[in-house]
Tab-separated table of C-alpha atoms in Angstrom:
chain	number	residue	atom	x	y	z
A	1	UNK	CA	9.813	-1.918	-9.519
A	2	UNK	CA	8.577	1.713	-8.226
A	3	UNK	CA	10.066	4.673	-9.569
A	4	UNK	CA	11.264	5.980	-6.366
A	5	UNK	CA	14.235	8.405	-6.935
A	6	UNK	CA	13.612	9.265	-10.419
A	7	UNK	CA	12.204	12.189	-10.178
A	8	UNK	CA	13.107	15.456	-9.316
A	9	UNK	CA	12.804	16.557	-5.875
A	10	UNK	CA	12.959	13.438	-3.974
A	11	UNK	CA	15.113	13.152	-0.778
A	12	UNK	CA	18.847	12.094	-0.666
A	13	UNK	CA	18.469	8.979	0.091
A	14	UNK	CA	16.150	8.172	-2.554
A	15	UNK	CA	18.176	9.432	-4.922
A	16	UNK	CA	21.161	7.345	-3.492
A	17	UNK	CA	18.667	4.282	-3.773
A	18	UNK	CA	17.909	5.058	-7.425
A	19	UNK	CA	21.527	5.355	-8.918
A	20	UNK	CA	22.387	2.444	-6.827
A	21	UNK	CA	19.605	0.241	-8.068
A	22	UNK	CA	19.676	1.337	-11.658
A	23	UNK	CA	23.902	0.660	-11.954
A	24	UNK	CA	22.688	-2.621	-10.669
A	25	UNK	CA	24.118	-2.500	-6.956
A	26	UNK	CA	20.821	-3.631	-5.423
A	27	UNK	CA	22.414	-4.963	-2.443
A	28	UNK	CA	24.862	-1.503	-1.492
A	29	UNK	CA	20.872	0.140	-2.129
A	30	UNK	CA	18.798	-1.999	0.016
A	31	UNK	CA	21.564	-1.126	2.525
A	32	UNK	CA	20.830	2.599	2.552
A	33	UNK	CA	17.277	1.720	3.500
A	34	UNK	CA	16.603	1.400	7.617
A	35	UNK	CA	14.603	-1.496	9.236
A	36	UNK	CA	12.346	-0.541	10.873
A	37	UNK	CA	9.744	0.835	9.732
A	38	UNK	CA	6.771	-0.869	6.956
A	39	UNK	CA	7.983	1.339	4.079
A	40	UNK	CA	11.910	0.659	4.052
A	41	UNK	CA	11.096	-2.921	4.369
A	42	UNK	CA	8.867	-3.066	1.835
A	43	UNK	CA	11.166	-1.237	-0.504
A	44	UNK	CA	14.333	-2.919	0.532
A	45	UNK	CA	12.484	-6.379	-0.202
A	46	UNK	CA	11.607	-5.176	-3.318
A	47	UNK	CA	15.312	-4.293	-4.409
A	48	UNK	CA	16.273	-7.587	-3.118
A	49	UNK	CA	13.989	-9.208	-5.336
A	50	UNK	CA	14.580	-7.090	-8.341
A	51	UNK	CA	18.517	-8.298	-8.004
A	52	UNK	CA	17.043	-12.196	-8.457
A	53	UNK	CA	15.390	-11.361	-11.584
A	54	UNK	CA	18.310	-9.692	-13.034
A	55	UNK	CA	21.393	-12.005	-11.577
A	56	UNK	CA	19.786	-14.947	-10.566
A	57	UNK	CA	21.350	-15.050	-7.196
A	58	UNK	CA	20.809	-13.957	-3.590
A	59	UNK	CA	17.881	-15.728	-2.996
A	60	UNK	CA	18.147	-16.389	0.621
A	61	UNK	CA	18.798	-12.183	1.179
A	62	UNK	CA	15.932	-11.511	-0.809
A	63	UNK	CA	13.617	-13.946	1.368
A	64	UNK	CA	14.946	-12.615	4.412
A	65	UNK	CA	13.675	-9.283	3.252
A	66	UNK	CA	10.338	-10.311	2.181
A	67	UNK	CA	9.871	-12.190	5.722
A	68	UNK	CA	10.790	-8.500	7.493
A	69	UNK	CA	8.344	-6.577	5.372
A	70	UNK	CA	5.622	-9.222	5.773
A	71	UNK	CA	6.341	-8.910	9.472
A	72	UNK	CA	6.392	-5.476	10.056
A	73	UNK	CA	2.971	-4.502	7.695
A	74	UNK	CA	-0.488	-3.509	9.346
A	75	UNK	CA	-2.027	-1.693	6.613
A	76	UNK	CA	-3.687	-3.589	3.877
A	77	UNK	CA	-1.678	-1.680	1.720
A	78	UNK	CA	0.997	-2.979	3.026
A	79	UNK	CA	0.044	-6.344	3.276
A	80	UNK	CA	-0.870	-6.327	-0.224
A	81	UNK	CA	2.554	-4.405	-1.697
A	82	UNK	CA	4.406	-7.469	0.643
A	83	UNK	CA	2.343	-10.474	-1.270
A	84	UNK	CA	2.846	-8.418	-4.494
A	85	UNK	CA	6.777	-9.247	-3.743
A	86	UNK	CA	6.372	-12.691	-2.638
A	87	UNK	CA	4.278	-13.205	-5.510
A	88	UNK	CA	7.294	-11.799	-7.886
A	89	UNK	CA	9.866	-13.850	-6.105
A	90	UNK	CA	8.026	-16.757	-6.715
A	91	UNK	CA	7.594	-16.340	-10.134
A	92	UNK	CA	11.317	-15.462	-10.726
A	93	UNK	CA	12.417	-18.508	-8.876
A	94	UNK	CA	10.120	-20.445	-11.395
A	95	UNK	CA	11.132	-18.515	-14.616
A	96	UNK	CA	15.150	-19.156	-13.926
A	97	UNK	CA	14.323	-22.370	-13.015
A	98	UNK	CA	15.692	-22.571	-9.347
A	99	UNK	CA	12.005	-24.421	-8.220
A	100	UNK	CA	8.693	-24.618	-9.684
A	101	UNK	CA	6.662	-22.110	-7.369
A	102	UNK	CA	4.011	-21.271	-9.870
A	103	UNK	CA	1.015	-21.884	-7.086
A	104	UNK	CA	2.820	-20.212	-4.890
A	105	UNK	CA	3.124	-16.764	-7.537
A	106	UNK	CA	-0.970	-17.189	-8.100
A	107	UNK	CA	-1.588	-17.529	-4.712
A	108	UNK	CA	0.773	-14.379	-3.430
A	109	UNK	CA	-0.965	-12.424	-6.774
A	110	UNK	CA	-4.491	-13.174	-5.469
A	111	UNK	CA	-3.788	-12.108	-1.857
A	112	UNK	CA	-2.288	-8.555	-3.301
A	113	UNK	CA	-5.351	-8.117	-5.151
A	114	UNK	CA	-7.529	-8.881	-2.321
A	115	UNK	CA	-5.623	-6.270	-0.412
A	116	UNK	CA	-4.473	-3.416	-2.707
A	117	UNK	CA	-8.040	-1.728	-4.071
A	118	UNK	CA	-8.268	-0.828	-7.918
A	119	UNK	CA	-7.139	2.708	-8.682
A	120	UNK	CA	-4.568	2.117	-5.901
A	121	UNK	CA	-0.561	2.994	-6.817
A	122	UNK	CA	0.504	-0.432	-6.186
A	123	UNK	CA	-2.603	-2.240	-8.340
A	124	UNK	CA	-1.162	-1.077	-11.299
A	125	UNK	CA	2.803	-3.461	-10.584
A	126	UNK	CA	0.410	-6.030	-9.586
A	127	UNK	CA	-1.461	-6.029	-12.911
A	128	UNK	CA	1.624	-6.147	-14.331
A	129	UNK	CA	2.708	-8.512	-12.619
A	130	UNK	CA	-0.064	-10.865	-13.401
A	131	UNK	CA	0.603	-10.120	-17.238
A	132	UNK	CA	3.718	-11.372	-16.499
A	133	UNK	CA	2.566	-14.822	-15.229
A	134	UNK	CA	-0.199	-15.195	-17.793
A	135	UNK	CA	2.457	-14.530	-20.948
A	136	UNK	CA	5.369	-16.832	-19.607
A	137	UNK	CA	3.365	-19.546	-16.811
A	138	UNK	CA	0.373	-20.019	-18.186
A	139	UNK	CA	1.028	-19.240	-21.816
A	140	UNK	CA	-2.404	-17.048	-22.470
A	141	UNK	CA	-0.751	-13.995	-24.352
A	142	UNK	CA	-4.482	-12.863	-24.611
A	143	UNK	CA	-4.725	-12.398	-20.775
A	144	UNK	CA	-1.001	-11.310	-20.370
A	145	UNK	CA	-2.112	-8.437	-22.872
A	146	UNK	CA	-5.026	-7.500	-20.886
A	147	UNK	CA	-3.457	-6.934	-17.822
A	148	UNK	CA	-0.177	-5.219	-19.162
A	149	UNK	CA	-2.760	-3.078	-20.465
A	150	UNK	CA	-4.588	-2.524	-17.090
A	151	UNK	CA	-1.017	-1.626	-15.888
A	152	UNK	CA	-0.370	0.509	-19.006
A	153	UNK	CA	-3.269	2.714	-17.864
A	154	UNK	CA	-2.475	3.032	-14.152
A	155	UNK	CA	1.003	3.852	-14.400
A	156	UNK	CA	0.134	6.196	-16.744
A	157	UNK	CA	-2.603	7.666	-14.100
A	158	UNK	CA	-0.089	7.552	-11.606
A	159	UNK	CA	3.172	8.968	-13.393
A	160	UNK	CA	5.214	6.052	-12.866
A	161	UNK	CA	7.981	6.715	-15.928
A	162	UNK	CA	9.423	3.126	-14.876
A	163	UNK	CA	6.834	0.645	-14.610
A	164	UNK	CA	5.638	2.141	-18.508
A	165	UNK	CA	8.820	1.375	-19.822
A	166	UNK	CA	8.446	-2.212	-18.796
A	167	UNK	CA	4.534	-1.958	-20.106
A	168	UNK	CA	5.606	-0.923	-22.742
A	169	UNK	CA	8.253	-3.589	-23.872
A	170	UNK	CA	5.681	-6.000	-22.994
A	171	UNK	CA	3.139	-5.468	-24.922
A	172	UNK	CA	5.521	-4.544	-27.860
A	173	UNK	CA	6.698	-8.037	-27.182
A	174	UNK	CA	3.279	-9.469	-27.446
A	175	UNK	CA	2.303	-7.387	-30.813
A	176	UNK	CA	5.834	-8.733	-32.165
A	177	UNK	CA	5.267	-12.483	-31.568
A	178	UNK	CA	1.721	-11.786	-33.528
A	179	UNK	CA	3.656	-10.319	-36.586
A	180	UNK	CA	2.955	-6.417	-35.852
A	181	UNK	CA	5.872	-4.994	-36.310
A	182	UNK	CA	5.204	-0.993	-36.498
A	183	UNK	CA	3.356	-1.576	-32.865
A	184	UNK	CA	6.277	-3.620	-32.098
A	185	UNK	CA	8.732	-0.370	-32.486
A	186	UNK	CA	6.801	2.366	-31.146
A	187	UNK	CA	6.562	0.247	-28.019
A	188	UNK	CA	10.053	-1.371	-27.861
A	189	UNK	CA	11.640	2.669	-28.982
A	190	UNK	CA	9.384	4.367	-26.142
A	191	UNK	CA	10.296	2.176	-23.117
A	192	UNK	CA	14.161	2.505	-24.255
A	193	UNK	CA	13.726	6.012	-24.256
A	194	UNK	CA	12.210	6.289	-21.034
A	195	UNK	CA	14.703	3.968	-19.594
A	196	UNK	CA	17.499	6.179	-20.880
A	197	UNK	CA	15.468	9.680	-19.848
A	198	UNK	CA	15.507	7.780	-15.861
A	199	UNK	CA	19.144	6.693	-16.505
A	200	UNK	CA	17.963	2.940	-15.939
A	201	UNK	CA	21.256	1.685	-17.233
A	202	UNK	CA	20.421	-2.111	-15.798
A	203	UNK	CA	17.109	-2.032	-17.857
A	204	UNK	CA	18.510	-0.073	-21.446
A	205	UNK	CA	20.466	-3.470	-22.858
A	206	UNK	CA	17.345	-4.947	-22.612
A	207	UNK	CA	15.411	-2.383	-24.357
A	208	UNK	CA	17.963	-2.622	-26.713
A	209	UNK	CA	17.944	-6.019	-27.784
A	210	UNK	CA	14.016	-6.178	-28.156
A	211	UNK	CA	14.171	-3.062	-30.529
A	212	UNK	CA	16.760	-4.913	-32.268
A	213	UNK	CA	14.322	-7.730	-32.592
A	214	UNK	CA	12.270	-5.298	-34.483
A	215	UNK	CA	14.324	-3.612	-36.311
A	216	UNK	CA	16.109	-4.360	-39.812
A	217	UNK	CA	19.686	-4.344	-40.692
A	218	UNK	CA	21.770	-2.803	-40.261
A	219	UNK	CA	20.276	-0.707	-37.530
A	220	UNK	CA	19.433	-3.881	-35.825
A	221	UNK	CA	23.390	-4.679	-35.616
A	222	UNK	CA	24.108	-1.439	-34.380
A	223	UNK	CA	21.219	-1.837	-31.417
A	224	UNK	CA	22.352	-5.372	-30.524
A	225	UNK	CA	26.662	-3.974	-30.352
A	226	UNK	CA	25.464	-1.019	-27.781
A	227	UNK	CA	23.257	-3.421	-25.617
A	228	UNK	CA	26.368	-5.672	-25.484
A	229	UNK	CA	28.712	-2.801	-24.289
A	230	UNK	CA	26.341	-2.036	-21.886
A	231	UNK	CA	25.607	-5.707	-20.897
A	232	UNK	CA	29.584	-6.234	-20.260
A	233	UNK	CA	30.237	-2.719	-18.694
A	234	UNK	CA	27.643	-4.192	-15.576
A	235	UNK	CA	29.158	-7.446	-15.734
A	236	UNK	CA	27.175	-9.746	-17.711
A	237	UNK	CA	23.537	-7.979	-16.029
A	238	UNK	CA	21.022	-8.734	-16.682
A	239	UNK	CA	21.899	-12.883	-17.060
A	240	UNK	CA	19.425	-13.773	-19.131
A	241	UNK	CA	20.032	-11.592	-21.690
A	242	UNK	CA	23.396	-13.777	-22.304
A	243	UNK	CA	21.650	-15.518	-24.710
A	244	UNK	CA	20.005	-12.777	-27.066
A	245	UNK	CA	23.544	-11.187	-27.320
A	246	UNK	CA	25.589	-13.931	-28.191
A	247	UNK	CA	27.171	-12.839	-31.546
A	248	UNK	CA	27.199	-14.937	-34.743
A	249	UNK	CA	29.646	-17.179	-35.044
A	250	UNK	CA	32.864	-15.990	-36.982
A	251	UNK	CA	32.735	-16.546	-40.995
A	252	UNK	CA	28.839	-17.407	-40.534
A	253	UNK	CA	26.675	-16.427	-43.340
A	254	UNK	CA	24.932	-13.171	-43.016
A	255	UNK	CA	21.758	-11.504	-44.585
């Protein structure tokens, strides 16, 4: 969940990666990337990963990728940005429900930040990453809002446009669920505009729907209509967010 090929000047092939990845080809992106070398693994794995978040599918591709990059790192760094991946995958798997690898996430999470010093790029995903286990695993919003806060700050040292926008849905998320609702807007409105300033079309239905959330009528109907053109225009990506679009039933009361 880097920002590679967002920003101007990057090479070719980043850029190919980027507007791959963000129309929600992951696999025709991780493709592009070559295999040998510590990097490209590492990135490809990550892509690979990204896709079982947002389709649940291609599980077995996405551990075959993790197993290469774990393979071919010798740098801490390295190391640590491969657990930081195995750590994700394991928490997806156990968010969709495909197996309970919760120990598994912790453990992966805890090896990264053995590896990957603070004030390093990757320690800020990994923060984030933690947040992510702590608000939906463990169920401590308290410690989930800590470390999307640690993330908050080192994206934001380490101008990565992307990883905000998911800090800050997050922690809009987390001041929403506590009844906060003017926090709740600035943060769901700034991570939808970043995600539209990137052109992360696979991550602006999302961003959609939880401004909607916060939002009152009818600018809330109008949010939730464009996330579902977007939603079907990638084919029903991201799955999950199925469920938050489904429209009310025809002839149902309304407010």
């Amino acid at each position: 969940m880097s920002g590679n090929g967002t920003t101007a000047g990057d090479d070719p092939l980043q850029t190919a990666v980027w507007r791959l990845r963000s129309r929600a080809c992951w696999a025709d992106a991780a493709a592009l990337l070559p295999r040998d070398t510590a990097t490209a693994a590492l990135q490809r794995a990550a892509l690979l990963v990204e896709r079982c978040l947002y389709t649940e599918r291609g599980w077995a591709d996405a551990e075959d990728a993790l197993r290469t990059a774990e393979a071919l790192a010798h740098t801490d760094e390295e190391r640590g940005a491969a657990a930081c991946e195995r750590g994700q995958l394991a928490y997806t798997a156990t968010l969709h429900g495909v197996r309970d690898r919760a120990d598994e996430a912790r453990a992966a999470l805890g090896r990264a930040a053995a590896l990957i010093p603070p004030g390093a790029p990757g320690r800020a995903l990994l923060d984030f990453r933690r947040g992510l286990i702590a608000e939906n695993l463990t169920r401590s919003p308290q410690a989930a809002r800590a470390a999307y806060r640690r993330a908050h700050a080192g994206a934001t040292a380490h101008a990565d446009p992307l990883l905000l926008s998911f800090t800050w849905r997050h922690l809009a998320g987390l001041a929403l669920r506590d009844g906060e609702l003017t926090e709740a807007r600035h943060g769901f409105a700034e991570s939808l505009r970043i995600r539209e300033e990137l052109g992360y079309l696979v991550g602006t239905a999302p961003a959609l729907a939880s401004l909607a959330d916060a939002e009152s009528e009818p600018e809330a109907s109008r949010l939730r209509e464009e996330a579902r053109r977007l939603f079907r225009l990638l084919g029903g990506v991201p799955t999950w967010l199925a469920r938050q679009l489904t429209p009310p039933t025809p002839g149902a009361a309304t407010a």
